[in-house]
mmCIF file of C-alpha atoms in Angstrom:
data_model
loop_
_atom_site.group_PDB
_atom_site.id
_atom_site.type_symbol
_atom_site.label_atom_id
_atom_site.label_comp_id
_atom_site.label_asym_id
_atom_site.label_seq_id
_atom_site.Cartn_x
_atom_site.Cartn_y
_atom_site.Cartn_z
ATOM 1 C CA UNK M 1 -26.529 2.384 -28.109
ATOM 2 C CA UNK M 2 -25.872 1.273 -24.583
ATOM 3 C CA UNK M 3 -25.284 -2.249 -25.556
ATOM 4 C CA UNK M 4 -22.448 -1.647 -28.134
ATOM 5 C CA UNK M 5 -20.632 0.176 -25.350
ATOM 6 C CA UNK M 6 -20.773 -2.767 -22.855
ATOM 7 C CA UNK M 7 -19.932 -4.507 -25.881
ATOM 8 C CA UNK M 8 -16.639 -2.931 -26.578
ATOM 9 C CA UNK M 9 -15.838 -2.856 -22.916
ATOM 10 C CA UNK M 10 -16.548 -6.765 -22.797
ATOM 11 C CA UNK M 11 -14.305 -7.049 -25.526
ATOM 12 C CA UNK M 12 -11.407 -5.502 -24.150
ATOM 13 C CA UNK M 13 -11.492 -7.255 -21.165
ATOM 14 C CA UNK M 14 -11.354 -10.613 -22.951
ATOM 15 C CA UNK M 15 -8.302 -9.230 -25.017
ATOM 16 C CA UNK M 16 -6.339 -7.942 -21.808
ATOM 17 C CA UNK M 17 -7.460 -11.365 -19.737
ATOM 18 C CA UNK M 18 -4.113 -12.960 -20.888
ATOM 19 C CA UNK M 19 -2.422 -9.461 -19.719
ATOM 20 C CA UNK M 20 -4.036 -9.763 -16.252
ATOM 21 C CA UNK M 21 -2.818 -13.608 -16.434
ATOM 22 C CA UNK M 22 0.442 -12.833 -17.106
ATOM 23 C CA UNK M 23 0.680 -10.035 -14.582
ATOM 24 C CA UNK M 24 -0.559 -11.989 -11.777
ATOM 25 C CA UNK M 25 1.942 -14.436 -12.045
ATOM 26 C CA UNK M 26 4.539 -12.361 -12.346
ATOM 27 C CA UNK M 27 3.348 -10.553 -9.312
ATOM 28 C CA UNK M 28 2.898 -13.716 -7.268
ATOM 29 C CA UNK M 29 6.641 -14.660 -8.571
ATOM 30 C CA UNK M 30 8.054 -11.445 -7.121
ATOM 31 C CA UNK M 31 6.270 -11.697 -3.858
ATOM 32 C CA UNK M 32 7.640 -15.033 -3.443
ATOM 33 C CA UNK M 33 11.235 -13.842 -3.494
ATOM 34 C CA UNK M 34 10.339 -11.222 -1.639
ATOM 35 C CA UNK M 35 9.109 -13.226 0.759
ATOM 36 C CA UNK M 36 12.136 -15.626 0.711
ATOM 37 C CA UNK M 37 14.378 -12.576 1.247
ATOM 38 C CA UNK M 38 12.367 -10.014 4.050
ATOM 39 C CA UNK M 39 15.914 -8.121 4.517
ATOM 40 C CA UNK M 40 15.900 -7.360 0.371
ATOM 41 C CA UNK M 41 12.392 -7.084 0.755
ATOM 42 C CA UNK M 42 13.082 -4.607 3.628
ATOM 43 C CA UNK M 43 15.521 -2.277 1.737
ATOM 44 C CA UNK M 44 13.335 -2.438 -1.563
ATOM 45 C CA UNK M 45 10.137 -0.762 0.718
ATOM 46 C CA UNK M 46 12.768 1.721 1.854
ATOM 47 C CA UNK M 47 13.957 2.561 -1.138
ATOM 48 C CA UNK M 48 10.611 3.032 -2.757
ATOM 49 C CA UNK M 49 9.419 5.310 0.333
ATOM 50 C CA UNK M 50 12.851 7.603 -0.421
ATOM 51 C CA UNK M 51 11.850 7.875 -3.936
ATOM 52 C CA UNK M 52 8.513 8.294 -3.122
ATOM 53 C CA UNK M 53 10.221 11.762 -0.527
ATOM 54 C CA UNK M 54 12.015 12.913 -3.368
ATOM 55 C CA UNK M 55 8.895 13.016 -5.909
ATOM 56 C CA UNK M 56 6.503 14.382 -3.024
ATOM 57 C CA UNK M 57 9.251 17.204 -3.003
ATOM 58 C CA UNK M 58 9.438 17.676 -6.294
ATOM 59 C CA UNK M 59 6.112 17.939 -6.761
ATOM 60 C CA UNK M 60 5.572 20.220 -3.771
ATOM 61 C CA UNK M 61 8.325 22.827 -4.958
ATOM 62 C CA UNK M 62 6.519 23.003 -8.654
ATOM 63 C CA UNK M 63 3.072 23.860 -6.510
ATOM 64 C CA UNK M 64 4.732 26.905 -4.708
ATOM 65 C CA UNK M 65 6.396 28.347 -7.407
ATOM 66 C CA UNK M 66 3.031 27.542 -10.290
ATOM 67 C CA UNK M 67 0.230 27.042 -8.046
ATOM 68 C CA UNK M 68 0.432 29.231 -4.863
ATOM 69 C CA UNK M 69 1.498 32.805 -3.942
ATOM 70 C CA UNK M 70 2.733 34.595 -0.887
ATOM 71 C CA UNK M 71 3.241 33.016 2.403
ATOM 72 C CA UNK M 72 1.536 29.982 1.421
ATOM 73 C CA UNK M 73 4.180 29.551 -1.664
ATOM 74 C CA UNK M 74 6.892 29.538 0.936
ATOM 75 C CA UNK M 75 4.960 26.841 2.843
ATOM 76 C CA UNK M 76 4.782 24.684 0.254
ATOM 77 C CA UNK M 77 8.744 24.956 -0.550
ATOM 78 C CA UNK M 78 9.409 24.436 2.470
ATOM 79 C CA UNK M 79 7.562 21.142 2.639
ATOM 80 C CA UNK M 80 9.302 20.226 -0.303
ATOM 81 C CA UNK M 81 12.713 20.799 1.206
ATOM 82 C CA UNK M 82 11.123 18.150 3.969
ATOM 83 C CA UNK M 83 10.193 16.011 1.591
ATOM 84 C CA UNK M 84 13.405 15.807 -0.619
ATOM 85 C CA UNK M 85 15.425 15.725 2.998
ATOM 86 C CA UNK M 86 13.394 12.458 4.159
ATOM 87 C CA UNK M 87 13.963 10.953 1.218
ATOM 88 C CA UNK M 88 17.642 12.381 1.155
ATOM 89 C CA UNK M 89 17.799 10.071 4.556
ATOM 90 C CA UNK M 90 16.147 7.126 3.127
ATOM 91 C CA UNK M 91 18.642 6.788 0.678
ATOM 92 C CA UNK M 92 21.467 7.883 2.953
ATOM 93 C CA UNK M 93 20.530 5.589 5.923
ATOM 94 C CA UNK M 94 18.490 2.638 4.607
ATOM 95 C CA UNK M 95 19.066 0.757 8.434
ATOM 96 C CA UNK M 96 17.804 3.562 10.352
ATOM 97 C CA UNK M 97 15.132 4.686 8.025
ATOM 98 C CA UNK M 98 13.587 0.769 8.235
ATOM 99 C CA UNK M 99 14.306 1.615 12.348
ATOM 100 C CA UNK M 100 12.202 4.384 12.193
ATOM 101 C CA UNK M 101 9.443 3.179 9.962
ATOM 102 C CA UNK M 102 9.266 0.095 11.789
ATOM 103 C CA UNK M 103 8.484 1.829 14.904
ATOM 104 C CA UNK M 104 6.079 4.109 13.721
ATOM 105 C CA UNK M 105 4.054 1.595 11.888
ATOM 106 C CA UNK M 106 4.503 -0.139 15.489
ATOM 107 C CA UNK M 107 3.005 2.880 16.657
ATOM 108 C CA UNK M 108 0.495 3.189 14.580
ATOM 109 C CA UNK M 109 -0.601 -0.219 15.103
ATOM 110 C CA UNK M 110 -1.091 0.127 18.331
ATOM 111 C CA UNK M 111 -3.244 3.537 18.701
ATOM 112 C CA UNK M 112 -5.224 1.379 15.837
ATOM 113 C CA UNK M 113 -5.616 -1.281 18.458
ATOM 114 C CA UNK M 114 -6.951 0.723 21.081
ATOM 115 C CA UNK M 115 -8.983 2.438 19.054
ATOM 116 C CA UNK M 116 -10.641 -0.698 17.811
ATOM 117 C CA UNK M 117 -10.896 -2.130 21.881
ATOM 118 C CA UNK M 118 -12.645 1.085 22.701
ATOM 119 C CA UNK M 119 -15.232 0.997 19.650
ATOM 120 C CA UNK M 120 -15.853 -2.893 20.593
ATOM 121 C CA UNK M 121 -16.558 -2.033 23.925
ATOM 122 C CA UNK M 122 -18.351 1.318 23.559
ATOM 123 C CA UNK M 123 -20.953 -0.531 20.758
ATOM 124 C CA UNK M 124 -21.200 -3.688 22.510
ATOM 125 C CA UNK M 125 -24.531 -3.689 22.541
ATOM 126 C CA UNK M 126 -24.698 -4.259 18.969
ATOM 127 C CA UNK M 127 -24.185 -7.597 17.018
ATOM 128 C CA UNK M 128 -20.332 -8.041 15.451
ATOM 129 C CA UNK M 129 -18.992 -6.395 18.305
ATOM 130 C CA UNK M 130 -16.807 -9.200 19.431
ATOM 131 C CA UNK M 131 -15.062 -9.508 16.110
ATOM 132 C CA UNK M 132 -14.265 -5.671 16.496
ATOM 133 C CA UNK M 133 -13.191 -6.411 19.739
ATOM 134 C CA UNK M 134 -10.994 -9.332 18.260
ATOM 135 C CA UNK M 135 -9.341 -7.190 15.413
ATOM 136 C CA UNK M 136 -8.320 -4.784 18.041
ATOM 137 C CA UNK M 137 -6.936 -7.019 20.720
ATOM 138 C CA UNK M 138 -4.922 -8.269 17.466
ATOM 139 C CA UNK M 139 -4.074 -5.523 15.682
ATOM 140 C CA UNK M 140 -2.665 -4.057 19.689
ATOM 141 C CA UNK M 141 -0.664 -7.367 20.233
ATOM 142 C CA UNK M 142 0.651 -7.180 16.692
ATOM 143 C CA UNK M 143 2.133 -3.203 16.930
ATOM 144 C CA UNK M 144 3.772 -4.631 20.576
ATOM 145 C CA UNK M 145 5.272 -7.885 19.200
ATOM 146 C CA UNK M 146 6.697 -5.327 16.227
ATOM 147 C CA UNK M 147 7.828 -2.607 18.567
ATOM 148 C CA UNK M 148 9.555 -5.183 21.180
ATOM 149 C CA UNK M 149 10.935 -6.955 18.492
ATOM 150 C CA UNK M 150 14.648 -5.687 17.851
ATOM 151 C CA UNK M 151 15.251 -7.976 14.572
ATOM 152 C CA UNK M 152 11.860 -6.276 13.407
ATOM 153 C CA UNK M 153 13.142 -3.286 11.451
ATOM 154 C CA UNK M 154 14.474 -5.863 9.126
ATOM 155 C CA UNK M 155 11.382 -8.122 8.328
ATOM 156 C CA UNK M 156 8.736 -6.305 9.084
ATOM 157 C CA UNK M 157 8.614 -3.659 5.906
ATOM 158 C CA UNK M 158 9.369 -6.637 3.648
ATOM 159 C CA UNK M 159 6.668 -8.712 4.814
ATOM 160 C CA UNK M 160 4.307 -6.037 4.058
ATOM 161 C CA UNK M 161 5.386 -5.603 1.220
ATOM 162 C CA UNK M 162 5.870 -9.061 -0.090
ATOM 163 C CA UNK M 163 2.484 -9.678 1.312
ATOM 164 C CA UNK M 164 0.961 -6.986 -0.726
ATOM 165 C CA UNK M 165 2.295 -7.850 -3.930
ATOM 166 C CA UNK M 166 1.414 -11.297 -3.514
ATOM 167 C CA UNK M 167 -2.311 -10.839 -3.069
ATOM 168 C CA UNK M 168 -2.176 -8.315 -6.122
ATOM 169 C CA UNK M 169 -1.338 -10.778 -7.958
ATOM 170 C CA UNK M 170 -3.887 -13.231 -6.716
ATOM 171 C CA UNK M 171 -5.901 -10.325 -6.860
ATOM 172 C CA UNK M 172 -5.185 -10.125 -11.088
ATOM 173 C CA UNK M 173 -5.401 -14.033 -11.434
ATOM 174 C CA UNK M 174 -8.836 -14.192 -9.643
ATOM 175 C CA UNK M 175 -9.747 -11.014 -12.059
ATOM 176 C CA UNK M 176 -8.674 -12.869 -15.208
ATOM 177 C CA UNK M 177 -10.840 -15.891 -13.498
ATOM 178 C CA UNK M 178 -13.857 -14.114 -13.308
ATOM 179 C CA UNK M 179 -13.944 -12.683 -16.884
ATOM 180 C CA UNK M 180 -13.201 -15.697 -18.169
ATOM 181 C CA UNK M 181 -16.154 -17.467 -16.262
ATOM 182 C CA UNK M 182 -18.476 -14.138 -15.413
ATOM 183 C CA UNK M 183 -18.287 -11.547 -18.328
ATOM 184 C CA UNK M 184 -20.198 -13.105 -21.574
ATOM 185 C CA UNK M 185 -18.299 -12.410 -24.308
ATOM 186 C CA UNK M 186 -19.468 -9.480 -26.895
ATOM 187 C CA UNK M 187 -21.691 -10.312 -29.700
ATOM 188 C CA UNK M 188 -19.848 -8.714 -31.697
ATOM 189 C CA UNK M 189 -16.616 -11.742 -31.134
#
């Protein structure tokens, strides 16, 4: 019985190979021009984060009024008048939302970076610990060069997100790879 579920499953993934194919390049297309415009690329990751508010406030308004009761009803709504005002902003002030999110991924990057140093040099005993110690001293440089950078706010976003939907798409095209090459077809084909 086992075997004519693998089966089926082996099946559809041959079917939907051309799907992950043709998804992957399209991907790797997009990420291209993304790349090749970072300010576009830039606006487009701000514009997703403000939609991305507006639905987190949504959603957090239906939860206190369905979900919850009380005070924490009124804690929810009020994180969903939060939500729907930061995305309110992002779609209000796309230059100074891609300020701000700049800097705090800055930020973020480097408390990551310290975090990492300490770790290498706290476990330095063990084996690996120079790579930690690497990735740190990295990731710390990187969050600087973005935070001292005052063109950053409108590359930075973009890269990441260009970058991202590039290696999806590898990611699909090196998925569609392997069940051509890796997943025998079903016995049933």
């Amino acid at each position: 019985m086992k075997t004519v579920g693998n089966d089926l499953v082996r099946s559809q993934l041959h079917q939907n190979r051309k799907w992950y194919i043709g998804l992957g390049i399209l991907l790797i297309i997009f990420g291209i021009i993304l790349l090749a415009s970072l300010p576009f690329a830039t606006l487009s990751a701000v514009f997703i984060f403000g939609v991305l508010m507006m639905v987190g406030g949504v959603l957090h308004f239906i939860a206190a009024f369905k979900i919850f009761e009380g005070g924490f009803r009124w804690l929810w709504a009020l994180f969903g008048v939060l939500y729907l005002a930061a995305g309110y902003y992002a779609f209000n002030t796309p230059v100074k939302t891609a300020i701000v999110l700049t800097n705090l991924l800055a930020i973020v990057l480097i408390i990551a970076g310290v975090i990492r140093i300490f770790n290498a040099v706290l476990f330095r005993a063990l084996p690996g610990w120079g790579w930690t110690l690497f990735s740190g001293l990295l990731t710390l440089v990187t969050g600087i060069i973005i935070l001292k950078s005052p063109d950053a706010p409108f590359w930075v976003l973009g890269l990441f997100l260009a970058i991202d939907i590039l290696f999806q798409g590898i990611n699909y095209l090196t998925f569609a790879s392997y069940i051509k090459h890796e997943v025998p077809k079903s016995s049933a084909d």
